[in-house]
PDB file of C-alpha atoms in Angstrom:
ATOM      1  CA  MET A   1       0.121  -0.096   0.248  1.00  0.00           C
ATOM      2  CA  THR A   2       1.225   3.343  -0.521  1.00  0.00           C
ATOM      3  CA  ALA A   3       2.342   5.191   2.373  1.00  0.00           C
ATOM      4  CA  ARG A   4       3.275   8.863   1.611  1.00  0.00           C
ATOM      5  CA  PRO A   5       0.178  11.481   1.072  1.00  0.00           C
ATOM      6  CA  THR A   6       0.463  12.579  -2.863  1.00  0.00           C
ATOM      7  CA  ARG A   7       1.477  15.871  -3.631  1.00  0.00           C
ATOM      8  CA  TRP A   8      -2.705  16.361  -4.518  1.00  0.00           C
ATOM      9  CA  ALA A   9      -4.321  14.839  -1.669  1.00  0.00           C
ATOM     10  CA  ALA A  10      -1.939  18.094   0.133  1.00  0.00           C
ATOM     11  CA  GLY A  11      -4.221  20.456  -1.661  1.00  0.00           C
ATOM     12  CA  GLY A  12      -7.231  19.493   0.627  1.00  0.00           C
ATOM     13  CA  SER A  13     -10.305  21.405  -0.546  1.00  0.00           C
ATOM     14  CA  ASP A  14      -8.338  24.054  -2.860  1.00  0.00           C
ATOM     15  CA  ASN A  15      -8.990  20.898  -5.372  1.00  0.00           C
ATOM     16  CA  ASP A  16     -12.230  21.075  -5.539  1.00  0.00           C
ATOM     17  CA  TYR A  17     -11.804  23.575  -8.488  1.00  0.00           C
ATOM     18  CA  TYR A  18     -10.830  21.005 -11.335  1.00  0.00           C
ATOM     19  CA  ALA A  19     -13.805  18.924 -10.538  1.00  0.00           C
ATOM     20  CA  GLU A  20     -16.028  21.417 -10.797  1.00  0.00           C
ATOM     21  CA  THR A  21     -14.466  23.277 -14.041  1.00  0.00           C
ATOM     22  CA  PHE A  22     -15.010  20.445 -15.601  1.00  0.00           C
ATOM     23  CA  ALA A  23     -18.369  19.027 -14.361  1.00  0.00           C
ATOM     24  CA  ALA A  24     -19.037  22.426 -15.625  1.00  0.00           C
ATOM     25  CA  LEU A  25     -17.359  22.478 -18.626  1.00  0.00           C
ATOM     26  CA  VAL A  26     -19.043  18.402 -19.498  1.00  0.00           C
ATOM     27  CA  ALA A  27     -22.546  20.462 -18.617  1.00  0.00           C
ATOM     28  CA  GLU A  28     -22.619  23.034 -21.125  1.00  0.00           C
ATOM     29  CA  GLY A  29     -21.254  20.653 -23.685  1.00  0.00           C
ATOM     30  CA  GLU A  30     -17.716  21.860 -24.116  1.00  0.00           C
ATOM     31  CA  ASP A  31     -15.168  20.128 -25.812  1.00  0.00           C
ATOM     32  CA  VAL A  32     -12.682  18.154 -22.760  1.00  0.00           C
ATOM     33  CA  GLU A  33     -11.441  15.448 -25.496  1.00  0.00           C
ATOM     34  CA  GLY A  34      -7.948  16.662 -26.694  1.00  0.00           C
ATOM     35  CA  GLU A  35      -5.921  14.317 -24.557  1.00  0.00           C
ATOM     36  CA  ALA A  36      -8.371  11.490 -25.233  1.00  0.00           C
ATOM     37  CA  ARG A  37      -7.831  11.721 -29.379  1.00  0.00           C
ATOM     38  CA  LEU A  38      -4.189  11.459 -29.053  1.00  0.00           C
ATOM     39  CA  ALA A  39      -4.829   8.529 -26.714  1.00  0.00           C
ATOM     40  CA  ASP A  40      -7.031   7.397 -29.297  1.00  0.00           C
ATOM     41  CA  ALA A  41      -4.616   7.678 -32.270  1.00  0.00           C
ATOM     42  CA  LEU A  42      -1.714   5.698 -30.247  1.00  0.00           C
ATOM     43  CA  CYS A  43      -3.654   2.396 -29.721  1.00  0.00           C
ATOM     44  CA  PRO A  44      -5.332   0.140 -31.864  1.00  0.00           C
ATOM     45  CA  ARG A  45      -9.382   0.047 -32.127  1.00  0.00           C
ATOM     46  CA  GLY A  46     -10.533  -2.263 -29.154  1.00  0.00           C
ATOM     47  CA  ALA A  47      -7.749  -1.419 -27.319  1.00  0.00           C
ATOM     48  CA  ARG A  48      -7.201  -2.151 -23.532  1.00  0.00           C
ATOM     49  CA  VAL A  49      -6.372   0.919 -21.426  1.00  0.00           C
ATOM     50  CA  LEU A  50      -5.429   1.827 -18.278  1.00  0.00           C
ATOM     51  CA  ASP A  51      -6.030   5.633 -17.066  1.00  0.00           C
ATOM     52  CA  ALA A  52      -4.089   6.394 -14.040  1.00  0.00           C
ATOM     53  CA  GLY A  53      -4.951   9.386 -12.098  1.00  0.00           C
ATOM     54  CA  ALA A  54      -8.940   9.918 -13.927  1.00  0.00           C
ATOM     55  CA  GLY A  55      -9.689  12.720 -11.929  1.00  0.00           C
ATOM     56  CA  MET A  56     -13.608  12.761 -12.644  1.00  0.00           C
ATOM     57  CA  GLY A  57     -13.304  10.067 -15.727  1.00  0.00           C
ATOM     58  CA  ARG A  58     -13.453  12.488 -18.826  1.00  0.00           C
ATOM     59  CA  VAL A  59     -10.095  11.091 -20.570  1.00  0.00           C
ATOM     60  CA  ALA A  60     -11.125   7.444 -19.653  1.00  0.00           C
ATOM     61  CA  ALA A  61     -15.296   7.998 -20.731  1.00  0.00           C
ATOM     62  CA  ALA A  62     -13.968   9.362 -24.067  1.00  0.00           C
ATOM     63  CA  LEU A  63     -11.977   6.261 -24.627  1.00  0.00           C
ATOM     64  CA  GLN A  64     -14.535   4.074 -23.741  1.00  0.00           C
ATOM     65  CA  GLN A  65     -16.985   6.013 -26.263  1.00  0.00           C
ATOM     66  CA  ARG A  66     -14.489   5.389 -28.957  1.00  0.00           C
ATOM     67  CA  GLY A  67     -14.662   1.565 -28.418  1.00  0.00           C
ATOM     68  CA  HIS A  68     -11.531   1.213 -26.047  1.00  0.00           C
ATOM     69  CA  HIS A  69     -11.831  -1.251 -23.194  1.00  0.00           C
ATOM     70  CA  VAL A  70     -11.481   1.293 -20.313  1.00  0.00           C
ATOM     71  CA  LEU A  71     -10.327   0.581 -16.511  1.00  0.00           C
ATOM     72  CA  ALA A  72      -9.788   4.090 -14.732  1.00  0.00           C
ATOM     73  CA  VAL A  73      -7.903   4.354 -11.241  1.00  0.00           C
ATOM     74  CA  GLU A  74      -8.326   7.345  -8.882  1.00  0.00           C
ATOM     75  CA  PRO A  75      -7.927   7.566  -5.528  1.00  0.00           C
ATOM     76  CA  ASP A  76      -9.419  10.608  -4.451  1.00  0.00           C
ATOM     77  CA  ALA A  77     -12.878   9.677  -3.160  1.00  0.00           C
ATOM     78  CA  GLY A  78     -14.675  12.828  -4.323  1.00  0.00           C
ATOM     79  CA  LEU A  79     -13.254  12.348  -8.284  1.00  0.00           C
ATOM     80  CA  VAL A  80     -14.384   9.043  -8.020  1.00  0.00           C
ATOM     81  CA  ALA A  81     -18.206  10.285  -7.084  1.00  0.00           C
ATOM     82  CA  ARG A  82     -18.180  12.901  -9.477  1.00  0.00           C
ATOM     83  CA  ALA A  83     -16.984  10.226 -11.841  1.00  0.00           C
ATOM     84  CA  GLN A  84     -19.560   8.078 -11.481  1.00  0.00           C
ATOM     85  CA  ALA A  85     -22.172  10.216 -11.039  1.00  0.00           C
ATOM     86  CA  THR A  86     -20.984  11.558 -14.431  1.00  0.00           C
ATOM     87  CA  TYR A  87     -20.270   8.053 -16.274  1.00  0.00           C
ATOM     88  CA  PRO A  88     -22.346   6.008 -14.711  1.00  0.00           C
ATOM     89  CA  ASP A  89     -20.803   2.891 -16.962  1.00  0.00           C
ATOM     90  CA  LEU A  90     -17.320   3.810 -16.807  1.00  0.00           C
ATOM     91  CA  PRO A  91     -15.402   1.433 -13.957  1.00  0.00           C
ATOM     92  CA  VAL A  92     -12.853   2.850 -11.428  1.00  0.00           C
ATOM     93  CA  LEU A  93     -10.945   1.421  -9.178  1.00  0.00           C
ATOM     94  CA  PRO A  94     -10.906   4.174  -6.198  1.00  0.00           C
ATOM     95  CA  VAL A  95      -6.842   3.610  -5.623  1.00  0.00           C
ATOM     96  CA  ASP A  96      -3.655   4.492  -6.522  1.00  0.00           C
ATOM     97  CA  VAL A  97      -2.099   3.219  -9.165  1.00  0.00           C
ATOM     98  CA  LEU A  98       0.507   2.068  -6.393  1.00  0.00           C
ATOM     99  CA  ASP A  99      -1.349  -0.069  -4.605  1.00  0.00           C
ATOM    100  CA  VAL A 100      -3.241  -1.318  -8.633  1.00  0.00           C
ATOM    101  CA  ASP A 101      -2.445  -5.456  -8.627  1.00  0.00           C
ATOM    102  CA  ALA A 102      -3.558  -8.284 -10.546  1.00  0.00           C
ATOM    103  CA  ARG A 103      -6.379  -9.333  -7.759  1.00  0.00           C
ATOM    104  CA  MET A 104      -8.050  -5.963  -8.255  1.00  0.00           C
ATOM    105  CA  LEU A 105      -7.860  -6.057 -12.048  1.00  0.00           C
ATOM    106  CA  ALA A 106      -9.182  -9.511 -12.217  1.00  0.00           C
ATOM    107  CA  ALA A 107     -12.026  -8.552  -9.407  1.00  0.00           C
ATOM    108  CA  ALA A 108     -12.710  -5.723 -11.924  1.00  0.00           C
ATOM    109  CA  GLY A 109     -12.529  -7.943 -14.906  1.00  0.00           C
ATOM    110  CA  ALA A 110      -9.827  -5.878 -16.654  1.00  0.00           C
ATOM    111  CA  PRO A 111      -6.575  -7.334 -18.296  1.00  0.00           C
ATOM    112  CA  GLU A 112      -3.227  -7.533 -16.372  1.00  0.00           C
ATOM    113  CA  ALA A 113      -1.516  -5.736 -19.367  1.00  0.00           C
ATOM    114  CA  PHE A 114      -2.500  -2.754 -21.652  1.00  0.00           C
ATOM    115  CA  ASP A 115      -1.871  -1.331 -24.714  1.00  0.00           C
ATOM    116  CA  LEU A 116      -1.930   2.107 -23.623  1.00  0.00           C
ATOM    117  CA  VAL A 117      -1.474   3.509 -20.054  1.00  0.00           C
ATOM    118  CA  VAL A 118      -2.764   7.738 -19.758  1.00  0.00           C
ATOM    119  CA  ALA A 119      -1.519   9.571 -17.043  1.00  0.00           C
ATOM    120  CA  VAL A 120      -2.414  13.016 -18.197  1.00  0.00           C
ATOM    121  CA  GLY A 121      -3.623  15.921 -16.870  1.00  0.00           C
ATOM    122  CA  ASN A 122      -0.333  16.682 -14.708  1.00  0.00           C
ATOM    123  CA  VAL A 123      -0.608  13.590 -12.628  1.00  0.00           C
ATOM    124  CA  MET A 124       3.065  12.945 -12.624  1.00  0.00           C
ATOM    125  CA  VAL A 125       3.866  16.508 -10.514  1.00  0.00           C
ATOM    126  CA  PHE A 126       1.091  15.783  -8.001  1.00  0.00           C
ATOM    127  CA  VAL A 127       2.452  12.020  -6.835  1.00  0.00           C
ATOM    128  CA  ALA A 128       4.100  11.833  -3.382  1.00  0.00           C
ATOM    129  CA  GLU A 129       6.873  12.498  -2.764  1.00  0.00           C
ATOM    130  CA  GLY A 130       9.921  10.012  -3.389  1.00  0.00           C
ATOM    131  CA  THR A 131       7.671   7.708  -5.554  1.00  0.00           C
ATOM    132  CA  GLU A 132       8.132   8.907  -9.407  1.00  0.00           C
ATOM    133  CA  VAL A 133      10.092   6.131 -10.290  1.00  0.00           C
ATOM    134  CA  ALA A 134       8.136   3.533  -8.606  1.00  0.00           C
ATOM    135  CA  VAL A 135       4.915   5.066 -10.349  1.00  0.00           C
ATOM    136  CA  LEU A 136       7.043   5.237 -13.709  1.00  0.00           C
ATOM    137  CA  ARG A 137       7.906   1.384 -13.094  1.00  0.00           C
ATOM    138  CA  ARG A 138       3.882   0.681 -12.274  1.00  0.00           C
ATOM    139  CA  LEU A 139       2.676   1.747 -15.499  1.00  0.00           C
ATOM    140  CA  HIS A 140       5.755   0.182 -17.231  1.00  0.00           C
ATOM    141  CA  ASP A 141       4.732  -3.077 -15.460  1.00  0.00           C
ATOM    142  CA  LEU A 142       1.129  -2.879 -16.390  1.00  0.00           C
ATOM    143  CA  LEU A 143       2.317  -2.494 -20.361  1.00  0.00           C
ATOM    144  CA  ALA A 144       1.524  -5.017 -22.806  1.00  0.00           C
ATOM    145  CA  PRO A 145       4.092  -6.008 -25.019  1.00  0.00           C
ATOM    146  CA  GLY A 146       4.465  -2.847 -27.828  1.00  0.00           C
ATOM    147  CA  GLY A 147       2.234  -0.243 -25.550  1.00  0.00           C
ATOM    148  CA  ARG A 148       2.739   2.472 -24.503  1.00  0.00           C
ATOM    149  CA  VAL A 149       2.150   5.559 -21.713  1.00  0.00           C
ATOM    150  CA  LEU A 150       0.582   8.923 -22.705  1.00  0.00           C
ATOM    151  CA  LEU A 151       1.642  11.592 -20.056  1.00  0.00           C
ATOM    152  CA  GLY A 152       1.224  15.136 -20.023  1.00  0.00           C
ATOM    153  CA  PHE A 153       2.258  17.488 -17.446  1.00  0.00           C
ATOM    154  CA  HIS A 154       3.432  21.496 -16.181  1.00  0.00           C
ATOM    155  CA  PRO A 155       7.498  21.167 -15.779  1.00  0.00           C
ATOM    156  CA  VAL A 156       7.294  24.657 -14.057  1.00  0.00           C
ATOM    157  CA  ASP A 157       5.047  26.643 -12.898  1.00  0.00           C
ATOM    158  CA  GLY A 158       1.815  24.010 -12.088  1.00  0.00           C
ATOM    159  CA  PRO A 159      -1.059  23.711  -9.877  1.00  0.00           C
ATOM    160  CA  THR A 160      -0.964  24.419  -6.294  1.00  0.00           C
ATOM    161  CA  THR A 161       1.220  21.871  -4.281  1.00  0.00           C
ATOM    162  CA  SER A 162       2.389  20.302  -7.301  1.00  0.00           C
ATOM    163  CA  ARG A 163       6.482  19.619  -8.111  1.00  0.00           C
ATOM    164  CA  ASP A 164       8.347  21.480 -10.821  1.00  0.00           C
ATOM    165  CA  TYR A 165       9.535  18.475 -13.019  1.00  0.00           C
ATOM    166  CA  ALA A 166      12.318  19.282 -15.179  1.00  0.00           C
ATOM    167  CA  PRO A 167      12.179  16.970 -18.660  1.00  0.00           C
ATOM    168  CA  ALA A 168      15.764  15.987 -17.692  1.00  0.00           C
ATOM    169  CA  ASP A 169      14.978  14.904 -14.378  1.00  0.00           C
ATOM    170  CA  PHE A 170      12.019  12.953 -15.589  1.00  0.00           C
ATOM    171  CA  VAL A 171      13.450  11.208 -18.492  1.00  0.00           C
ATOM    172  CA  ALA A 172      16.412  10.434 -16.092  1.00  0.00           C
ATOM    173  CA  ASP A 173      13.205   8.707 -13.697  1.00  0.00           C
ATOM    174  CA  ALA A 174      11.731   7.486 -16.795  1.00  0.00           C
ATOM    175  CA  THR A 175      14.802   5.184 -17.755  1.00  0.00           C
ATOM    176  CA  ALA A 176      15.262   4.125 -14.345  1.00  0.00           C
ATOM    177  CA  ALA A 177      11.935   2.582 -14.785  1.00  0.00           C
ATOM    178  CA  GLY A 178      12.433   0.655 -18.016  1.00  0.00           C
ATOM    179  CA  LEU A 179      10.775   3.550 -20.348  1.00  0.00           C
ATOM    180  CA  HIS A 180      12.018   5.316 -23.029  1.00  0.00           C
ATOM    181  CA  VAL A 181      10.878   8.148 -24.644  1.00  0.00           C
ATOM    182  CA  ASP A 182       9.320   7.226 -28.172  1.00  0.00           C
ATOM    183  CA  ALA A 183       8.377  11.035 -28.729  1.00  0.00           C
ATOM    184  CA  ARG A 184       7.807  14.796 -27.170  1.00  0.00           C
ATOM    185  CA  TYR A 185       5.357  17.283 -28.127  1.00  0.00           C
ATOM    186  CA  GLY A 186       4.172  20.651 -26.566  1.00  0.00           C
ATOM    187  CA  SER A 187       0.442  19.748 -26.233  1.00  0.00           C
ATOM    188  CA  TYR A 188      -1.815  17.045 -27.550  1.00  0.00           C
ATOM    189  CA  GLU A 189      -2.187  18.571 -30.698  1.00  0.00           C
ATOM    190  CA  LEU A 190       0.674  17.524 -31.115  1.00  0.00           C
ATOM    191  CA  HIS A 191       2.634  21.044 -31.399  1.00  0.00           C
ATOM    192  CA  PRO A 192       6.528  21.557 -30.884  1.00  0.00           C
ATOM    193  CA  PRO A 193       8.206  21.137 -27.544  1.00  0.00           C
ATOM    194  CA  THR A 194       7.374  24.075 -25.386  1.00  0.00           C
ATOM    195  CA  ASP A 195       8.868  24.509 -21.544  1.00  0.00           C
ATOM    196  CA  SER A 196       5.391  25.739 -20.149  1.00  0.00           C
ATOM    197  CA  TYR A 197       4.117  21.823 -20.912  1.00  0.00           C
ATOM    198  CA  VAL A 198       5.079  18.658 -21.754  1.00  0.00           C
ATOM    199  CA  VAL A 199       3.236  15.606 -23.720  1.00  0.00           C
ATOM    200  CA  TRP A 200       5.690  12.427 -23.184  1.00  0.00           C
ATOM    201  CA  VAL A 201       4.615   9.238 -25.189  1.00  0.00           C
ATOM    202  CA  LEU A 202       6.630   6.389 -23.669  1.00  0.00           C
ATOM    203  CA  ALA A 203       7.371   2.509 -24.344  1.00  0.00           C
ATOM    204  CA  ARG A 204       9.125   0.034 -22.667  1.00  0.00           C
ATOM    205  CA  GLY A 205      12.886  -0.201 -22.928  1.00  0.00           C
ATOM    206  CA  THR A 206      12.865  -4.081 -23.864  1.00  0.00           C
ATOM    207  CA  ASP A 207      10.214  -2.632 -26.964  1.00  0.00           C
ATOM    208  CA  ARG A 208      12.384  -0.607 -28.515  1.00  0.00           C
ATOM    209  CA  ALA A 209      13.457  -1.238 -31.745  1.00  0.00           C
TER     210      ALA A 209
END
């Protein structure tokens, strides 16, 4: 079990803005599927997808609507409740990704390995201090052969309680976790890399051509 509180949990009630903002956008019919469009392009039709740190489930639900077999993982009870209310057909494991094991996956009717693991929305800058490599290793271990990981976060000046995570430090941690960088972009629309936001596509080092 995870022992340290995450940086997200340290935000307490200040985190309410996240779910409230996106719930309002969903209710108003606004486009909240930018990350999901790129994720959809990264995997085959009917792919096995894990959304780690799924928040209120908007990306996972968008991928489910595109015909993928999706499992959301989210430890924040308030966000889990919001996901279940907004997307009642979306399966959600209410745990930290570090706690996901074969028993949980089997109980959820999910596979043990995934074609794509998604961790967008600043997940990596909100994990518990000192667990970055462990989280990346867990994402690595959840990949099926040939699978990939899609991540995105603000490397500097991110939300309250998040850490600064220089791209060079992230690459070093990903490498230590057995992953390598397939691509880096500045947005989910594949703009060139920027200093303000980073989008990564990673794969297992053993799958590298």
